[in-house]
PDB file of C-alpha atoms in Angstrom:
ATOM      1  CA  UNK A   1     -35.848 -79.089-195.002  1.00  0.00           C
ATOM      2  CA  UNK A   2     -35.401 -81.589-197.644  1.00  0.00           C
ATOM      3  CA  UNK A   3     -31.544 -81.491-197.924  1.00  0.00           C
ATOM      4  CA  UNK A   4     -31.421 -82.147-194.065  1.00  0.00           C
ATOM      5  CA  UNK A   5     -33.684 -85.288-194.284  1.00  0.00           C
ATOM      6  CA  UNK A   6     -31.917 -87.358-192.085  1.00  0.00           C
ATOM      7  CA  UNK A   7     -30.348 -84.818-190.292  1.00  0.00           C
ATOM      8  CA  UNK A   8     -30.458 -81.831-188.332  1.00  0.00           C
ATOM      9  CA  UNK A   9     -31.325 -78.411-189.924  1.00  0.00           C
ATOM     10  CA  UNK A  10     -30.709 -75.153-187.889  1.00  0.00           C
ATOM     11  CA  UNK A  11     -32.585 -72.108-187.998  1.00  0.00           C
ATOM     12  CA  UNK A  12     -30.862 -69.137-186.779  1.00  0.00           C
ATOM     13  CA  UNK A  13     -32.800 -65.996-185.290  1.00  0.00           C
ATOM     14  CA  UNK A  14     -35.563 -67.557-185.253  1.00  0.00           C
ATOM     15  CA  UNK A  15     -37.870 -65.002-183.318  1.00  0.00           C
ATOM     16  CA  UNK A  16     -37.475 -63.363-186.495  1.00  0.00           C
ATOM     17  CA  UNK A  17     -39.576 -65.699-188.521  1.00  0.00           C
ATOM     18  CA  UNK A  18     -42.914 -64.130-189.280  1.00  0.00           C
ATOM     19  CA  UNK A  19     -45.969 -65.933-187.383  1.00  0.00           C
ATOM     20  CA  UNK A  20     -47.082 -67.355-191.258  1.00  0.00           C
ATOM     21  CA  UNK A  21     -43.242 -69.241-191.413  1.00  0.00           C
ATOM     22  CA  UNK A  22     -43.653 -69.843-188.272  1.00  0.00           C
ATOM     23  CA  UNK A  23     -46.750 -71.779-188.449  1.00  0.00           C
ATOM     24  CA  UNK A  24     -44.963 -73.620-191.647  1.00  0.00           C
ATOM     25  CA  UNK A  25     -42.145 -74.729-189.589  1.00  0.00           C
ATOM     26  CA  UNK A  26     -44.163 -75.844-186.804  1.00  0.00           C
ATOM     27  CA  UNK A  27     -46.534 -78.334-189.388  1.00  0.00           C
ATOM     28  CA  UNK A  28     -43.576 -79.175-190.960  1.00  0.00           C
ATOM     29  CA  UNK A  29     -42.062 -80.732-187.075  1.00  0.00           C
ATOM     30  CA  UNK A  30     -45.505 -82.040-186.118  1.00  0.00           C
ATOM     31  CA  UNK A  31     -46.120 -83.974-189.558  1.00  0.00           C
ATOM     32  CA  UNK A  32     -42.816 -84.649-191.097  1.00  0.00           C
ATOM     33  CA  UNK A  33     -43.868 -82.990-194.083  1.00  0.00           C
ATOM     34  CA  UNK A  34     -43.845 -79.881-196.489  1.00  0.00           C
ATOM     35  CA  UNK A  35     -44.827 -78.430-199.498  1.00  0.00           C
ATOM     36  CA  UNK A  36     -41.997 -77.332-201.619  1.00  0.00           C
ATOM     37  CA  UNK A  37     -42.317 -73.870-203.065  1.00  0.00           C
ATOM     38  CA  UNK A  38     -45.139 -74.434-206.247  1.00  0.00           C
ATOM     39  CA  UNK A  39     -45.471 -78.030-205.237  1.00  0.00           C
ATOM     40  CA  UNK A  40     -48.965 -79.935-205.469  1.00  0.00           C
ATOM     41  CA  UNK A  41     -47.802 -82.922-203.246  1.00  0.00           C
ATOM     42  CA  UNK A  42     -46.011 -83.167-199.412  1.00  0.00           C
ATOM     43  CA  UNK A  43     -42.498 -83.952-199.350  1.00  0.00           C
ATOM     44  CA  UNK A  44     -41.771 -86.073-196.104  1.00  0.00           C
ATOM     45  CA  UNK A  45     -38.466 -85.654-193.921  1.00  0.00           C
ATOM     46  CA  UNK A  46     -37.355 -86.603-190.829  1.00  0.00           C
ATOM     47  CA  UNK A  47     -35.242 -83.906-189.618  1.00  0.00           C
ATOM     48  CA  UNK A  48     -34.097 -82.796-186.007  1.00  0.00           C
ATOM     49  CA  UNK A  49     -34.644 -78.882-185.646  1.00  0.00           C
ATOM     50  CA  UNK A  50     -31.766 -76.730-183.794  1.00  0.00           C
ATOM     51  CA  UNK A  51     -32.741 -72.895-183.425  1.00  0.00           C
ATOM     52  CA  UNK A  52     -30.721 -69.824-182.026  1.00  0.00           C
ATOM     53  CA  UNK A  53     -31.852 -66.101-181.054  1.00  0.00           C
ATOM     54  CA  UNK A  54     -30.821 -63.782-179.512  1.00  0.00           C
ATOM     55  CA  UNK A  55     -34.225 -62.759-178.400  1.00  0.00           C
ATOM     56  CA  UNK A  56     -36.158 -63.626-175.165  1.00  0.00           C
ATOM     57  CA  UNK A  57     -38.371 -65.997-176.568  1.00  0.00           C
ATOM     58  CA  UNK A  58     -40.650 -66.137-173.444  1.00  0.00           C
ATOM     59  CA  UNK A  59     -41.291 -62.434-173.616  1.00  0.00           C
ATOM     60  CA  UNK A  60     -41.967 -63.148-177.467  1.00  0.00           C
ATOM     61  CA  UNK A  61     -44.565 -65.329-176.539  1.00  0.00           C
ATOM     62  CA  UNK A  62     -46.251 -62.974-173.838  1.00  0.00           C
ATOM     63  CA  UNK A  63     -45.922 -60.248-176.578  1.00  0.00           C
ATOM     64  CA  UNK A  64     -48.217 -62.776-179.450  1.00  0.00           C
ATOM     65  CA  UNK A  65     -44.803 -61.886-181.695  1.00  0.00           C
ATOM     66  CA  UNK A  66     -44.184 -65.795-181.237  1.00  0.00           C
ATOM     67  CA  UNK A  67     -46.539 -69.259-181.647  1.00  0.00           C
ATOM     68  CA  UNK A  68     -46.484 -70.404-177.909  1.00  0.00           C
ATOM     69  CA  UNK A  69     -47.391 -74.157-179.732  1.00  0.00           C
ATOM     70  CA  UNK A  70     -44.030 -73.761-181.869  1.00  0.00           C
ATOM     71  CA  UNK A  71     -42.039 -72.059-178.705  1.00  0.00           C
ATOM     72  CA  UNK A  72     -43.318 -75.654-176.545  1.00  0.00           C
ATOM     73  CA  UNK A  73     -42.580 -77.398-179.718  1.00  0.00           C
ATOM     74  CA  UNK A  74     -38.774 -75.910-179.701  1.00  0.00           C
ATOM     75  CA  UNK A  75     -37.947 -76.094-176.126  1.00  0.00           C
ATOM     76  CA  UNK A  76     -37.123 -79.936-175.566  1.00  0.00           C
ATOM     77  CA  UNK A  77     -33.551 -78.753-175.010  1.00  0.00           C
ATOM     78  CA  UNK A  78     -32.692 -74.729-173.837  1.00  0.00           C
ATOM     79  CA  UNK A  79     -29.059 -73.830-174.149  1.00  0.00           C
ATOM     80  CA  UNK A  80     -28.645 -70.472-172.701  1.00  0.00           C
ATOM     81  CA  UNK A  81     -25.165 -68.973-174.024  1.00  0.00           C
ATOM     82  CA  UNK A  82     -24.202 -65.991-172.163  1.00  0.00           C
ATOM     83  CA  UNK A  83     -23.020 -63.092-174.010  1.00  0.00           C
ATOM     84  CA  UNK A  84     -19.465 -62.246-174.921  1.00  0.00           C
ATOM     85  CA  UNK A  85     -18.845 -60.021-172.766  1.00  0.00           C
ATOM     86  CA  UNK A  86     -19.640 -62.505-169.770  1.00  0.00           C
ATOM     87  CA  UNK A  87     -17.614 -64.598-170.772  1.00  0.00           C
ATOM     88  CA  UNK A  88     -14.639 -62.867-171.437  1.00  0.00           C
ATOM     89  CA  UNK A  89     -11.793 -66.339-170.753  1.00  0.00           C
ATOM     90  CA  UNK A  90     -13.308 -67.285-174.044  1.00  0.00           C
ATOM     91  CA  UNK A  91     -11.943 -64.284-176.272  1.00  0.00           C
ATOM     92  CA  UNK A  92      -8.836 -65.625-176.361  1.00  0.00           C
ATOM     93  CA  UNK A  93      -9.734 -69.188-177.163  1.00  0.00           C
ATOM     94  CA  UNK A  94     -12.297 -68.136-180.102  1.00  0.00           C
ATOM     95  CA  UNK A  95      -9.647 -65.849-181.349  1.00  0.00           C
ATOM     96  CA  UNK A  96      -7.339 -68.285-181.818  1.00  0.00           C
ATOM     97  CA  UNK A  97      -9.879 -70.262-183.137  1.00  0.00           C
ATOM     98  CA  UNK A  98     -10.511 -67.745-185.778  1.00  0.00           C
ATOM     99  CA  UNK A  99      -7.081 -67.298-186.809  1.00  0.00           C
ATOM    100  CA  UNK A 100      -6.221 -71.464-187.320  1.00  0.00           C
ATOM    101  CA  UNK A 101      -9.329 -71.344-189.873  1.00  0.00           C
ATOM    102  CA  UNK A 102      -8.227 -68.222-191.523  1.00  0.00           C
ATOM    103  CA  UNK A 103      -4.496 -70.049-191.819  1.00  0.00           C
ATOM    104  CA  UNK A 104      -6.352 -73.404-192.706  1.00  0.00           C
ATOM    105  CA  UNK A 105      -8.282 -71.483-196.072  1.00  0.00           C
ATOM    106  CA  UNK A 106      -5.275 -69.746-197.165  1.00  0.00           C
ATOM    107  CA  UNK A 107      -3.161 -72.741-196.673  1.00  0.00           C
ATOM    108  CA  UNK A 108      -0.932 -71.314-194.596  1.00  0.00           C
ATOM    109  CA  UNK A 109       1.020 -70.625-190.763  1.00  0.00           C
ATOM    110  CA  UNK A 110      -1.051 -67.897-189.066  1.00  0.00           C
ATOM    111  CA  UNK A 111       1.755 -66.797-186.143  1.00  0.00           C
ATOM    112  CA  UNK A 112      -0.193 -65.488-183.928  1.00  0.00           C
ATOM    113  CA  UNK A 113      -0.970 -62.248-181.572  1.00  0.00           C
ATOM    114  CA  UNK A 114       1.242 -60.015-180.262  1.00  0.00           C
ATOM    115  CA  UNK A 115       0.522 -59.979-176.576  1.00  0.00           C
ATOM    116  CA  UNK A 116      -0.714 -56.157-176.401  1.00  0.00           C
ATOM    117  CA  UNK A 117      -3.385 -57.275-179.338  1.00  0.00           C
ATOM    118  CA  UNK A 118      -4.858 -60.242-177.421  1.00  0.00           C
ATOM    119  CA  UNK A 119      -5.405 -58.496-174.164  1.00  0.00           C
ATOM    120  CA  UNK A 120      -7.053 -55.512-176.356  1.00  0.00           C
ATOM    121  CA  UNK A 121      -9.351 -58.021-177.741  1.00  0.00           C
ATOM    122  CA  UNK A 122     -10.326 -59.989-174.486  1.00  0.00           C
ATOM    123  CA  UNK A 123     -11.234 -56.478-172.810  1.00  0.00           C
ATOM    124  CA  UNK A 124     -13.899 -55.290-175.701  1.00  0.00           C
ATOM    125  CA  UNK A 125     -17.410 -55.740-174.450  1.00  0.00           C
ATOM    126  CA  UNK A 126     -18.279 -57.340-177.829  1.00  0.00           C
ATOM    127  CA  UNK A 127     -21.762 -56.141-178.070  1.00  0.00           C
ATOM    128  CA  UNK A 128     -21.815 -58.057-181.506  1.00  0.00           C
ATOM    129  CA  UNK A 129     -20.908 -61.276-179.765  1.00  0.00           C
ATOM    130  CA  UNK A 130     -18.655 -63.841-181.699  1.00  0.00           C
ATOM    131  CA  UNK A 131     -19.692 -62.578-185.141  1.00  0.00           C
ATOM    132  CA  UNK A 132     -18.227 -59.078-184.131  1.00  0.00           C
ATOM    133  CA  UNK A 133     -15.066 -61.308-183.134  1.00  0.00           C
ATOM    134  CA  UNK A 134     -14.903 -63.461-186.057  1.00  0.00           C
ATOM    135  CA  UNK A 135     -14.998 -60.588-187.951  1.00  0.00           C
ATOM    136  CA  UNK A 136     -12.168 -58.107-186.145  1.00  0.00           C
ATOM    137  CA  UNK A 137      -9.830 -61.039-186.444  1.00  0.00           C
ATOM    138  CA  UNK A 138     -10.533 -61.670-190.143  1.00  0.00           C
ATOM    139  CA  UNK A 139      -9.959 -57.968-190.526  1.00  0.00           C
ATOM    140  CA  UNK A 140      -6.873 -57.958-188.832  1.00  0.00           C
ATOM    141  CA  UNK A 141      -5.473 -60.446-190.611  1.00  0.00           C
ATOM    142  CA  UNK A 142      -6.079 -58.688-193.771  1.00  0.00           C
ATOM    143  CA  UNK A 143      -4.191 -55.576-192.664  1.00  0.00           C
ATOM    144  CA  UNK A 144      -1.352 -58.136-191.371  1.00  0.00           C
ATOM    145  CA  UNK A 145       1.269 -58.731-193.971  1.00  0.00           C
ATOM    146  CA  UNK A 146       2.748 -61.083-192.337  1.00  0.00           C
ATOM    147  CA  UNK A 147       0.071 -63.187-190.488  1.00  0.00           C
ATOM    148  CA  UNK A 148       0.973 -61.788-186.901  1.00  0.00           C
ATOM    149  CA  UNK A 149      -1.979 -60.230-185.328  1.00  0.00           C
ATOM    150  CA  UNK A 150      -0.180 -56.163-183.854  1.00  0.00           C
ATOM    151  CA  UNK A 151      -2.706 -54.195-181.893  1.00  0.00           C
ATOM    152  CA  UNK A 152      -2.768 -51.700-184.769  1.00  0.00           C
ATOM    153  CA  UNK A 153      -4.675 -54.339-186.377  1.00  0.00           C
ATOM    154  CA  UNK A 154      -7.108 -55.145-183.672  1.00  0.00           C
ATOM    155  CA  UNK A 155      -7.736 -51.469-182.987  1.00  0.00           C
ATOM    156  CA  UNK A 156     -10.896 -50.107-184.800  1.00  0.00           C
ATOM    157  CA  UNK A 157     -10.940 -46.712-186.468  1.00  0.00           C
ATOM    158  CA  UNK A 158     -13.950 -45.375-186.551  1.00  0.00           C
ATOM    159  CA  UNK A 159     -13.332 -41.872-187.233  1.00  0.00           C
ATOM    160  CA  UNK A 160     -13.884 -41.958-191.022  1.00  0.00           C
ATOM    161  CA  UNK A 161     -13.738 -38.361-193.008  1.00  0.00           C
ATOM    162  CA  UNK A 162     -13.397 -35.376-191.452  1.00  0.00           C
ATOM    163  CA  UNK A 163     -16.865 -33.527-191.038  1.00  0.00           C
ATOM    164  CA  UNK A 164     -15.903 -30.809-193.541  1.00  0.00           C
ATOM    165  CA  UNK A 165     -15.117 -33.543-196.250  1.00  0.00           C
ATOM    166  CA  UNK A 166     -17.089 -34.717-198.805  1.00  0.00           C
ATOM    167  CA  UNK A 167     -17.024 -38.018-200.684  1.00  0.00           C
ATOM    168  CA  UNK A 168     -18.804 -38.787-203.728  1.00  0.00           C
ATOM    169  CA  UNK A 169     -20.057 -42.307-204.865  1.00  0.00           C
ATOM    170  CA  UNK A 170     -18.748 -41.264-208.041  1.00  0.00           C
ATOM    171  CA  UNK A 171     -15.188 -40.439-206.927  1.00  0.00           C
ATOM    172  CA  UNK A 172     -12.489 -42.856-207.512  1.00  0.00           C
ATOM    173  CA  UNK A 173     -10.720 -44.844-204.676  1.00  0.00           C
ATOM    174  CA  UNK A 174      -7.738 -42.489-205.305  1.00  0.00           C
ATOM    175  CA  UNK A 175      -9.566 -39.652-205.112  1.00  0.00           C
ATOM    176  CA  UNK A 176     -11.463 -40.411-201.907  1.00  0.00           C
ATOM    177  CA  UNK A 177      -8.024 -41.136-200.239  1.00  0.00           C
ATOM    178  CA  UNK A 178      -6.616 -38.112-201.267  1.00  0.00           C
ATOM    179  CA  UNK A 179      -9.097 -36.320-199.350  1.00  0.00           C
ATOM    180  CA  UNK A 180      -8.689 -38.551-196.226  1.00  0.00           C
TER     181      UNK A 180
END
């Protein structure tokens, strides 16, 4: 709270605050103030509060999991995002989007997907939402060597060992290959 004085501070999954933090944050909106962890005295900020969930916060309410005074507090402005999956022209945007950061970090040209790897991507249901996407495009491009996104890449294997195999924690990396 005190490094966005000034500023906006955004609290993600916020249905997942405990009704104790959620009773902080709500005297902390109402007051302008806060006690910093082992503090004696209130710190004041003026900050401008953001949240996300993926929960239905009404429900959360009606189930006493969530303050109603902090929900009426938090609901000035509702954006309601549909999921991924309903929204499936944005795949291809966001993936892009993933892969010009990825080339911006490493400092340099990201090519691109390979036609069959976009369309792969854009029909997933995405039950992770854009963190699952952020993430298969990421690991793409580290199985890339060359920056250009092949449906190989895209593809998720998710077969692991075979049933009758056994890996250690102990075993090397070599050694757990092997057996692969």
């Amino acid at each position: 709270l005190e490094q966005a004085h000034g500023g906006t501070i955004f609290l993600d999954e916020v249905a997942d605050l405990s009704l104790e933090n959620q009773a902080r944050i709500l005297r902390a909106i109402e007051t302008g103030t806060f006690h910093r962890l082992g503090g004696e005295r209130e710190t004041r900020v003026d900050v401008r509060v953001v949240v996300a969930t993926n929960r239905d916060l009404d429900e959360a309410v009606r189930a006493k999991v969530f303050r109603s005074d902090l929900f009426h507090r938090l609901s000035g402005f509702r954006i309601e995002m549909p999921a991924l999956r309903n929204r499936p022209s944005d795949i291809p945007i966001l993936a892009e989007f993933f892969l010009g950061n990825r080339a911006q970090r490493s400092e340099g040209a990201a090519p691109g997907y390979e036609p069959e790897a976009m369309a792969y991507l854009s029909a997933q249901p995405w039950p992770g939402n854009v963190r699952e996407l952020r993430n298969r495009v990421e690991r793409a491009l580290a199985l890339s060597p060359d920056g250009i996104v092949r449906l190989a890449d895209v593809v998720q294997d998710t077969r692991g060992a075979p049933d009758n195999v056994s890996i250690s924690p102990t075993m090397s990396l070599a050694e757990a290959e092997k057996l692969q």
